[in-house]
């Protein structure tokens, strides 16, 4: 018998369902001495809200579907996860490029399919698309831009958006069915938009009868079926694609009112659990025949149900054969895959070990025996059996071949792929069944075969299941099966699939750490650590052999194509096309010399070119270089050289045409070359004086000469940088000087008159001087670059160009370039106006223009390589992102600081291979050539550990990662032992010490118990639940320990539980790690968590007990044990002296204190929750507590004990998943510093650095949490309430109209969803203006209970809220609110 009652838990009354015996036991336990004391109340809880924003989206992909949902010529691949749909495009080089992503569905995606008209395979396949794109004039696909064509007048014009040949259909957890495709908006800066149609699904009587679990599509896209888990499904008759297109495409655009793919729907009932559902292919020639097959389970028996009808007739004519269906044999009782065959009305049922071929005719006649049954072929490299098949894919074949053959790939969960073939000569037998090879990942349902072209090998893709996925080429011994007309009897893969590129997956996350990794011990690094140092995020990811420690980074990915080791010390690099078509030349500048390398067109060969062969001067340092036509210009410290490439059939050499040598006293200390006008500017030193000279190259016919332009100009000091740029047909020379009052000089170069000084910029007079790193340092311009501002306003004197100045103190200064006095198509004067300054790092900032994109530039500063870009967004016109290099052959590749970077010059031979405009850079002693993906995303670096990682710690003392590894092994029973039966599993735990940069495992030690035996089940450490760095201080001495808390849990074969805490000492000694186990604390219950208290004490949770023990350093033992019992197991414990915080499995958070002799309970959560983790914050005595239901609760601890010992819940945030870890981390890049707002709580760590709160879910998501004061919460929640009733921002979530726009003061409404606000911010202020100014809707009586009386009243309230945040009246409240959103939502990764 059980009752619902109020139970007193640590002084708090909570509601629970308990049995009668528990009630009696609680009554017996109650006594006057255990009742809480009753002091007077002291203090009020803060009025605080919380803002959450997704930093890193979960990478888990449930389905991968090749589909053309943008355009018939776009080879799209859809990645579909629980909350997102991502479009990626397959390029002819076999690599994927991100196009767009949609994440605003408002609920989880249950299933996905595609219907429509698939593209018919051609001889060239994808190559034909690429060829067509390259042949169209002006065609571009960069950044997902739309096709551009030329009209009859030769002017560029945009294609109108059209309905693609295929449409994606989704079912959502919200009981909706969604039809979706994408299109380009048009224009030179086209972007991808999604076009959707949403319809409710018929309601179910229970959760299991809720439609959407399975979607099946007719092969000819005439019908669609949506099934529930059991008892019911719905049939939809679909409109032909021509009718759908006709209804949407109107007046040169897309009309959402005409988007209705459904012609008719009908609901059906079945009796049983629906296991599988697919449409079968009809007999060739029977075009109107529609066949639906269901596999159901009823009364522990599996049955087949068949529905048939004529597609030209209504759905009520659909006929079910048999009342109960055909019962299958026990061998097919639990089919894992149902695969329709294309050449006949038949299908495959794939079970754990067999493949069975069933003919539809036999099923209709009641024959349950399959026409063929075969065993799975075994992988000779892996004798382990019992691995389950998980997914299947059908590769693209020519229409002629596919009419007689059906090729199928079947994937197994361990990554093994099987190849099956059926032909029309005997369509009910497998004529080829073999191993296509193992893929290097686990496979679940995300598996597909991509179309790479008819004349090329099959390309398989797997999303990875608890491992990194990938793209793999399957090669064949014989002629490619895509070209075969008759079946060849021996078609077998010649080798294992070839790895092409990885598909990122860093799940599941078991633990993560934000590590402030030391890279050196210089005084500058230590003194200015807070200026630009960032924590690095390492997470335990993967399972088994795919387990690894993953470093999560955010930015742009540069995929390394090739690299070559070379001499270190390169300062600059230039690239030139080899006019013979055999590759590319690279010219390097060293401090004392130069070097020339030649790379072949296919990147396979890089060789150094001798000076005798090249004809170039390599004995001196090169200051500048460039090329025009077939000429190469090289400027060294002594001379200016102009070369001409001599073409031959196989190579190109250089011939020196002109050599300009100054007087012996001259030394060139700076130079620049302008390729359009062939102008050269040099800074020359003579007798301690510095002069600026201009020279022009004149190439007429076969004669090339150098001509001095005008007189030289005296410079105040040696130039720190020198650049020449064409500013709207005006040549401008920018010279950085080391003299304080002329930090940057601007000269105008007239090719007839010479140089003229037009502007001075004194950096020391700018406000940025206060931001200089060192007090005795004045700003020196280290580098400059000119980029385009594509978002500039066309106002007088505005050039639309930006000057970027990198200073030696780590600052980047941005100037607007203005033009004055327009005379004869030329601007005579040029000036600059400071716009902003950005902190990049601590060392000199090198800015390099990106020739592939005029609105962007590369930035090098210390260890960071960044990409700066001016974009069209009015909200964020300037973006800066890290560039991370990845190597497919080295997953743990860690890039070294970049010293030089450039782009490869475009040339046809390289572009055909997909290498055009690749990034070339120098890192240490390596020359790296890579392809830059301009889409921002999460870049992962994987350090393989070989087993399942459970916990990770960054040890500051060791400067190493300490990783806890768990491995499950089977062992026979020991003789005379009863607790370990034969065949039982045991957990072997160990520690690995890993260098965070190199990924090298320096030490691997199995964890041992107090008897010295390795960790197992009996009397051993068991599974590791935590690792901690412990620094003990005693009598001015410091001792460093690593604590490892472990436990053994109850299993089916053992009821024994135990736990312990091991104290280890690990230190560097003679280049190795010395490892010793010092102490072991044994417990009878698992120790899930441990924390340090004071200088030499520990607090830990063992079972339901909070334990306190002090280390007696001199006696080398622990002191007496002090315990306090809680009501449920302690899962996490932390200390903020004098308080101890414990999260428990059933009673949320309990707070205790140590009075010197005992553990005294102080407060506990007012609600009993299934606690998971918590984080104590330095702000307002608030603790963030998470639970298994996905709630993050802010619990306020009163300053002193109250009448009820209840800690007050001040806010609750419902998250998509449970937050397993919360950390304070300083991960913000220096160019996105936190903007100080009184309305935001600022967190600071022990070192004084500003910290952010980051949480992780097990599915790989990272969430950013920000605590808000009342004013900020009211404003942001007000805006969110507006967005939740706006279908442009929240198209699938209309719950916002149920409550008033004015925020309600309740803990459940104190949560602000930053993802919704981010969508508004990206839409721009126009969307916020529209929401504020729209008149409120009223009911029939003219009353509105969820909005203000008028738009004016709504706007007045909005103005008040903005003024409260900005501390005063705001003339432009919408602009002020958008600025607040920009600051609150700015990226921290």
mmCIF file of N, CA and C in Angstrom, residues 723 725 727 734 744 746 761 763 781 783-788 799 801-806 812-817 831-833 835-836 847 870:
data_model
loop_
_atom_site.group_PDB
_atom_site.id
_atom_site.type_symbol
_atom_site.label_atom_id
_atom_site.label_comp_id
_atom_site.label_asym_id
_atom_site.label_seq_id
_atom_site.Cartn_x
_atom_site.Cartn_y
_atom_site.Cartn_z
ATOM 1 N N UNK A 723 53.306 49.074 -47.452
ATOM 2 C CA UNK A 723 52.297 48.445 -48.306
ATOM 3 C C UNK A 723 51.808 49.461 -49.327
ATOM 4 N N UNK A 725 48.604 50.053 -52.156
ATOM 5 C CA UNK A 725 47.281 49.553 -52.470
ATOM 6 C C UNK A 725 46.582 50.504 -53.422
ATOM 7 N N UNK A 727 43.454 52.372 -54.179
ATOM 8 C CA UNK A 727 42.244 52.850 -53.522
ATOM 9 C C UNK A 727 41.397 53.574 -54.559
ATOM 10 N N UNK A 734 51.226 53.060 -47.702
ATOM 11 C CA UNK A 734 51.096 53.133 -46.251
ATOM 12 C C UNK A 734 52.432 52.730 -45.633
ATOM 13 N N UNK A 744 51.858 56.203 -38.551
ATOM 14 C CA UNK A 744 51.450 55.714 -39.856
ATOM 15 C C UNK A 744 51.353 56.901 -40.809
ATOM 16 N N UNK A 746 50.646 58.181 -44.871
ATOM 17 C CA UNK A 746 49.997 57.807 -46.121
ATOM 18 C C UNK A 746 50.512 58.719 -47.223
ATOM 19 N N UNK A 761 48.846 59.573 -39.215
ATOM 20 C CA UNK A 761 48.014 59.047 -38.131
ATOM 21 C C UNK A 761 48.903 58.725 -36.940
ATOM 22 N N UNK A 763 49.153 57.044 -33.603
ATOM 23 C CA UNK A 763 48.464 56.057 -32.793
ATOM 24 C C UNK A 763 48.487 56.405 -31.310
ATOM 25 N N UNK A 781 52.927 50.335 -35.690
ATOM 26 C CA UNK A 781 52.180 49.613 -36.717
ATOM 27 C C UNK A 781 53.074 48.526 -37.304
ATOM 28 N N UNK A 783 51.796 45.859 -39.392
ATOM 29 C CA UNK A 783 51.345 45.452 -40.721
ATOM 30 C C UNK A 783 50.050 46.174 -41.042
ATOM 31 N N UNK A 784 49.780 46.337 -42.333
ATOM 32 C CA UNK A 784 48.530 46.958 -42.777
ATOM 33 C C UNK A 784 47.986 46.166 -43.958
ATOM 34 N N UNK A 785 46.673 46.249 -44.139
ATOM 35 C CA UNK A 785 46.002 45.623 -45.280
ATOM 36 C C UNK A 785 44.727 46.388 -45.560
ATOM 37 N N UNK A 786 44.319 46.388 -46.805
ATOM 38 C CA UNK A 786 43.112 47.076 -47.242
ATOM 39 C C UNK A 786 42.103 46.026 -47.689
ATOM 40 N N UNK A 787 40.874 46.112 -47.152
ATOM 41 C CA UNK A 787 39.798 45.196 -47.508
ATOM 42 C C UNK A 787 38.549 46.004 -47.841
ATOM 43 N N UNK A 788 37.591 45.349 -48.472
ATOM 44 C CA UNK A 788 36.344 45.995 -48.833
ATOM 45 C C UNK A 788 35.318 45.868 -47.716
ATOM 46 N N UNK A 799 34.834 55.570 -49.326
ATOM 47 C CA UNK A 799 35.449 54.744 -50.358
ATOM 48 C C UNK A 799 34.909 53.329 -50.367
ATOM 49 N N UNK A 801 36.137 51.148 -48.474
ATOM 50 C CA UNK A 801 37.323 50.356 -48.167
ATOM 51 C C UNK A 801 37.718 50.577 -46.722
ATOM 52 N N UNK A 802 38.350 49.572 -46.168
ATOM 53 C CA UNK A 802 38.757 49.578 -44.769
ATOM 54 C C UNK A 802 40.257 49.347 -44.688
ATOM 55 N N UNK A 803 40.906 50.098 -43.800
ATOM 56 C CA UNK A 803 42.330 49.893 -43.539
ATOM 57 C C UNK A 803 42.474 49.168 -42.213
ATOM 58 N N UNK A 804 43.129 48.029 -42.253
ATOM 59 C CA UNK A 804 43.407 47.245 -41.051
ATOM 60 C C UNK A 804 44.847 47.448 -40.655
ATOM 61 N N UNK A 805 45.075 47.876 -39.426
ATOM 62 C CA UNK A 805 46.426 48.118 -38.913
ATOM 63 C C UNK A 805 46.679 47.186 -37.741
ATOM 64 N N UNK A 806 47.649 46.302 -37.888
ATOM 65 C CA UNK A 806 48.035 45.425 -36.798
ATOM 66 C C UNK A 806 49.190 46.014 -36.031
ATOM 67 N N UNK A 812 44.394 45.289 -33.079
ATOM 68 C CA UNK A 812 44.037 45.532 -34.474
ATOM 69 C C UNK A 812 43.178 46.785 -34.506
ATOM 70 N N UNK A 813 43.612 47.793 -35.265
ATOM 71 C CA UNK A 813 42.882 49.050 -35.372
ATOM 72 C C UNK A 813 42.240 49.105 -36.750
ATOM 73 N N UNK A 814 40.950 49.426 -36.779
ATOM 74 C CA UNK A 814 40.179 49.475 -38.021
ATOM 75 C C UNK A 814 39.891 50.929 -38.348
ATOM 76 N N UNK A 815 40.256 51.331 -39.583
ATOM 77 C CA UNK A 815 40.029 52.695 -40.059
ATOM 78 C C UNK A 815 39.127 52.660 -41.293
ATOM 79 N N UNK A 816 38.257 53.669 -41.402
ATOM 80 C CA UNK A 816 37.532 53.918 -42.640
ATOM 81 C C UNK A 816 38.395 54.799 -43.531
ATOM 82 N N UNK A 817 38.524 54.414 -44.784
ATOM 83 C CA UNK A 817 39.299 55.203 -45.748
ATOM 84 C C UNK A 817 38.349 56.174 -46.433
ATOM 85 N N UNK A 831 42.413 60.040 -46.650
ATOM 86 C CA UNK A 831 42.559 60.124 -45.199
ATOM 87 C C UNK A 831 41.863 58.925 -44.568
ATOM 88 N N UNK A 832 42.115 58.730 -43.305
ATOM 89 C CA UNK A 832 41.512 57.616 -42.584
ATOM 90 C C UNK A 832 40.891 58.125 -41.292
ATOM 91 N N UNK A 833 39.800 57.474 -40.901
ATOM 92 C CA UNK A 833 39.109 57.804 -39.664
ATOM 93 C C UNK A 833 38.983 56.544 -38.824
ATOM 94 N N UNK A 835 37.664 53.665 -36.652
ATOM 95 C CA UNK A 835 36.335 53.103 -36.399
ATOM 96 C C UNK A 835 36.299 52.336 -35.095
ATOM 97 N N UNK A 836 37.223 51.434 -34.907
ATOM 98 C CA UNK A 836 37.237 50.617 -33.690
ATOM 99 C C UNK A 836 38.596 49.969 -33.541
ATOM 100 N N UNK A 847 48.630 41.248 -40.542
ATOM 101 C CA UNK A 847 47.404 41.245 -41.334
ATOM 102 C C UNK A 847 47.774 40.986 -42.787
ATOM 103 N N UNK A 870 34.294 41.292 -43.417
ATOM 104 C CA UNK A 870 33.197 42.250 -43.404
ATOM 105 C C UNK A 870 32.065 41.655 -44.223
#
